[in-house]
Structures are given as C-alpha cells and as structure tokens.
XYZ file of C-alpha atoms in Angstrom:
252
model
C -1.962 28.836 -18.563
C -1.484 24.969 -19.639
C 1.859 25.733 -19.818
C 2.290 26.797 -15.910
C -0.179 23.875 -14.323
C 1.777 21.620 -15.710
C 4.947 22.746 -14.416
C 2.959 23.401 -10.949
C 2.039 19.702 -11.420
C 5.768 18.459 -11.893
C 6.584 20.488 -9.105
C 4.185 19.043 -6.865
C 5.151 15.269 -8.069
C 8.822 15.891 -7.453
C 8.196 17.372 -4.041
C 6.093 14.521 -3.447
C 8.841 12.318 -3.717
C 11.599 14.198 -2.344
C 9.577 14.279 1.169
C 11.073 11.458 2.506
C 14.744 12.323 1.640
C 13.771 15.773 2.638
C 12.554 14.831 6.092
C 15.488 12.550 6.706
C 17.512 14.999 6.172
C 15.778 18.532 7.829
C 14.719 15.871 11.222
C 17.234 16.031 14.152
C 16.526 13.536 16.681
C 16.003 14.271 20.052
C 17.848 11.605 22.554
C 16.945 11.816 25.405
C 18.981 9.148 28.507
C 20.231 9.166 32.042
C 23.148 8.794 34.318
C 23.242 5.370 34.236
C 27.104 2.971 33.742
C 26.948 1.252 31.632
C 24.344 1.711 29.875
C 24.744 5.656 29.334
C 27.666 7.988 31.503
C 29.515 10.759 30.723
C 33.324 9.840 31.215
C 35.531 12.662 30.051
C 33.246 15.254 28.536
C 32.056 12.441 26.259
C 28.734 10.337 26.675
C 29.254 6.765 26.489
C 27.980 3.562 27.771
C 26.832 0.135 26.130
C 23.121 1.540 24.992
C 24.399 4.795 24.028
C 27.281 3.271 21.650
C 24.773 0.649 20.224
C 22.188 3.243 19.793
C 24.313 5.967 17.536
C 25.692 2.291 15.371
C 21.940 2.287 14.309
C 21.996 5.790 13.866
C 24.336 5.880 11.823
C 23.413 3.209 9.465
C 20.150 5.000 9.477
C 22.199 8.038 8.636
C 19.827 10.888 11.228
C 20.889 13.173 13.146
C 20.599 13.028 17.187
C 20.825 15.437 19.897
C 21.319 13.538 22.875
C 20.306 14.486 26.315
C 21.234 13.554 29.897
C 19.167 13.854 32.528
C 17.085 12.252 35.135
C 15.302 9.570 34.281
C 11.592 11.445 35.269
C 12.470 14.242 32.663
C 13.867 11.781 30.346
C 10.649 9.737 30.412
C 8.579 12.620 30.387
C 9.897 14.403 27.405
C 10.507 11.160 25.091
C 6.025 10.195 26.142
C 4.753 13.826 24.737
C 6.867 14.487 22.298
C 7.175 13.717 18.596
C 10.491 12.655 16.789
C 11.777 11.564 20.305
C 13.767 8.284 21.820
C 14.317 7.271 24.938
C 17.014 4.925 26.295
C 17.724 2.451 28.327
C 13.746 1.269 28.715
C 12.249 -1.466 30.160
C 9.688 -2.851 27.914
C 6.471 -3.872 30.288
C 3.249 -4.094 29.949
C 1.462 -1.013 30.929
C 4.315 1.222 28.665
C 3.330 -1.029 25.957
C 1.369 0.982 24.242
C 2.650 4.353 25.016
C 6.345 3.925 22.099
C 7.366 1.651 19.239
C 10.123 -0.731 20.440
C 13.502 -1.061 18.712
C 15.551 -4.117 19.930
C 15.152 -5.959 22.116
C 19.093 -4.730 23.133
C 18.899 -6.869 26.786
C 17.969 -8.925 29.048
C 16.892 -6.609 32.215
C 18.429 -9.593 35.141
C 17.677 -7.282 38.409
C 19.862 -9.390 41.508
C 19.674 -8.443 44.742
C 23.630 -7.272 45.689
C 25.100 -7.879 49.817
C 28.550 -7.201 50.882
C 30.643 -10.669 50.400
C 31.378 -10.701 54.164
C 27.590 -10.029 55.397
C 27.580 -14.353 55.842
C 24.634 -13.417 58.241
C 22.274 -12.705 55.027
C 20.559 -16.091 53.908
C 18.167 -15.911 50.393
C 16.421 -19.403 49.244
C 12.998 -18.031 48.568
C 11.222 -15.182 48.214
C 10.133 -15.065 52.198
C 13.222 -14.983 53.160
C 13.390 -11.306 51.036
C 10.550 -9.851 54.000
C 14.362 -10.727 56.468
C 16.029 -7.704 54.822
C 16.161 -4.305 54.230
C 16.724 -3.246 51.077
C 17.600 0.069 48.911
C 16.154 1.010 45.139
C 16.602 3.244 42.655
C 13.177 5.641 42.893
C 10.755 6.345 39.762
C 12.395 2.980 37.925
C 9.886 0.220 36.425
C 11.845 -2.000 39.118
C 10.657 -0.311 41.815
C 7.413 -0.612 40.661
C 8.045 -3.963 40.142
C 8.930 -4.884 43.604
C 6.122 -2.619 45.066
C 2.905 -4.233 43.085
C 4.472 -7.668 43.743
C 5.385 -7.349 47.889
C 8.575 -8.985 47.409
C 9.253 -6.442 50.499
C 7.229 -4.738 52.928
C 7.456 -1.354 52.638
C 8.888 -0.075 55.609
C 11.480 -1.743 54.137
C 12.386 -0.566 51.165
C 14.831 2.324 50.868
C 14.203 4.866 47.840
C 17.970 6.607 46.323
C 18.530 8.191 43.336
C 21.153 6.300 41.651
C 22.670 3.137 41.755
C 26.180 4.583 42.871
C 24.207 5.899 46.050
C 22.953 2.235 46.676
C 26.393 0.880 46.685
C 27.547 3.190 48.799
C 24.876 2.882 51.622
C 25.300 -1.261 51.126
C 28.950 -0.247 52.285
C 27.835 2.116 55.073
C 25.768 -0.474 56.174
C 22.305 1.632 56.020
C 21.138 -1.714 54.012
C 21.278 -4.949 53.978
C 20.672 -4.971 50.335
C 20.522 -3.240 47.040
C 18.493 -4.533 43.598
C 20.560 -3.721 40.524
C 21.719 -5.051 37.297
C 24.864 -7.118 37.110
C 26.602 -4.130 34.856
C 25.472 -1.521 37.309
C 26.284 -2.567 40.289
C 30.143 -4.018 39.015
C 30.157 -0.566 37.242
C 29.910 1.336 39.837
C 31.512 -0.614 42.644
C 34.765 -0.230 40.334
C 34.448 3.286 41.163
C 34.763 2.848 44.881
C 38.021 2.600 47.097
C 37.071 -1.521 47.396
C 38.057 -4.933 46.634
C 35.787 -6.047 43.309
C 34.652 -8.845 44.889
C 33.303 -6.738 48.221
C 30.058 -7.050 46.776
C 28.646 -9.976 45.933
C 24.697 -11.146 43.755
C 23.255 -13.229 46.152
C 19.066 -13.867 44.615
C 17.776 -13.017 40.906
C 15.241 -11.196 41.756
C 13.207 -11.106 37.973
C 14.267 -11.680 34.215
C 11.762 -11.200 32.212
C 11.324 -7.873 30.720
C 13.796 -6.794 27.662
C 15.897 -3.720 27.091
C 14.483 -1.487 24.176
C 15.059 1.700 22.499
C 11.641 3.580 22.891
C 10.340 5.714 20.541
C 7.196 8.469 20.788
C 4.436 7.286 18.022
C 4.074 10.608 16.756
C 7.911 10.088 15.306
C 7.086 10.177 11.614
C 7.019 6.557 10.150
C 9.558 6.728 7.693
C 12.223 7.522 10.728
C 10.519 4.723 12.812
C 10.673 2.635 9.548
C 14.456 3.961 9.084
C 15.611 2.730 12.854
C 14.586 -0.272 12.645
C 15.484 -1.535 9.629
C 19.308 -0.249 11.128
C 18.935 -1.781 13.816
C 18.582 -4.969 12.455
C 21.433 -4.592 10.451
C 23.912 -3.602 13.349
C 22.213 -6.662 15.206
C 23.345 -8.951 12.369
C 26.855 -7.344 12.600
C 27.811 -9.054 16.065
C 28.086 -5.959 17.373
C 25.886 -6.347 20.192
C 27.528 -8.630 21.748
C 30.702 -7.252 21.209
C 29.553 -4.157 23.065
C 28.152 -6.674 25.887
C 31.482 -7.974 26.996
C 33.154 -4.490 26.039
C 30.579 -3.259 29.057
C 30.646 -6.902 31.162
C 26.496 -7.053 30.607
C 24.749 -10.077 30.797
C-alpha cells in the first residue's frame, strides 16, 4: 500500500513538472485577422503581410503551433475577445480596449493619413477646421472611424463608410468622396493594385498618430503561453526583423 502511494505521489510530481511543456505541445493558438494589406492578406493562396510575417516569426521562436483564420474584423474581434487561447492582429491599443486583452508589442505606429487625388488642387487642408469642407470615406467598424466620430473631425453627414481600404481608394478615383482615411502602407498597397500612376494619390494631412499597433491575446489564455509569446517577441525584436519587414512592406 505504501509502495502504491509512493508511486502515485511520484507520478503526480512528474505530471506537475511536465504540465507547461505538455500544454504547449498540445495547445494550438487560434489566430484571427482581417484582410488588410499590407499587414495581412492572401496572395497566391498564402497568408502573408507585414504583421503576418512578424507573428509567424514570433510563434516559431516560441515553438507554438497556430491556426490562422482571415475573416471580417467584427467577427475576428468577437472571437478574440471571448475565446481563450486566441490572438488578434493587427490591433490598435486604445484606452477602451486596454483591459480586454494581453498586449504584445508594439509592432508599429498607427499613422492615420487623409489622402486625396493629386489632381484635386481645389482641396486645401491647413488645419482641422478645413476638414469640415470635405466628404471623407473611412472603413466601417474600426477604431479609426470611432476616433473620428468621437472627436468630431468631420460632420456626421460628410462621413461615408466602406467595407475595406480597397473600396475607399476606388471611391476616391470615382470622385464619390474628396478624401479617404488610411495608413500610408494600406493606401499605397491598394493603389498598386489599380491601373493608376503611383503618384496619382497623395497624403495631405496627418490626422492622428497617438496609438500603436499590437498583437492582442485573450486574457483567458494560459499564462504560460502568453509569457512564451512575450519572451519570443522580445527576441525577434532584438533581431532587427521588424525594421526589415517595415522596409519590405513600406510601413512607416
């Protein structure tokens, strides 16, 4: 009897010591993102982009497996904010989201630019008051739209909403709007996919650059997994990969 108890105690000790390793081997991280070039998008059947390549390097360093799902931003955010062992990217770290996730990063600065057609010399923006003269298109259900609405940069009736940055760029060339709101990398990528000169569109006003991009992890995720990712990110950042990828994808 004493021998059986001793063996059972030893077995429990071994299992407790193995738990973190076993957990990491058995756990597959569920990763959610949206189609948002140049940060995350499919090309020739492969998920790629600035944030995608960076995250893949981090998870490889952390020795973690992941399932990637590219869906609408609303659905991606819903999954990541409610399900354990999930990661969301590319995510703006804002005060209202601060306590909802564990944050890994930063992975970049969110610079929101207003773009116009270069030929539209009638559009002149010197300060925020000038914004109220023009119609702008912004991707719906984003922190960018929320920021614009909360701070009253544009009258509500002059804000047009679109599903993607690609839609916004097309609206600009069809002259359905005067301005679009986008990151420099996002706007340049979408322009490169259209039959227009590279300089046909230009940034005219930096609307906001106070927030940063991060990887966001659901708080119910196992702590050992979060710490593995956090440690791996620091190693990848020290390697210089972030700057390399910024040049590759023309991220400012």
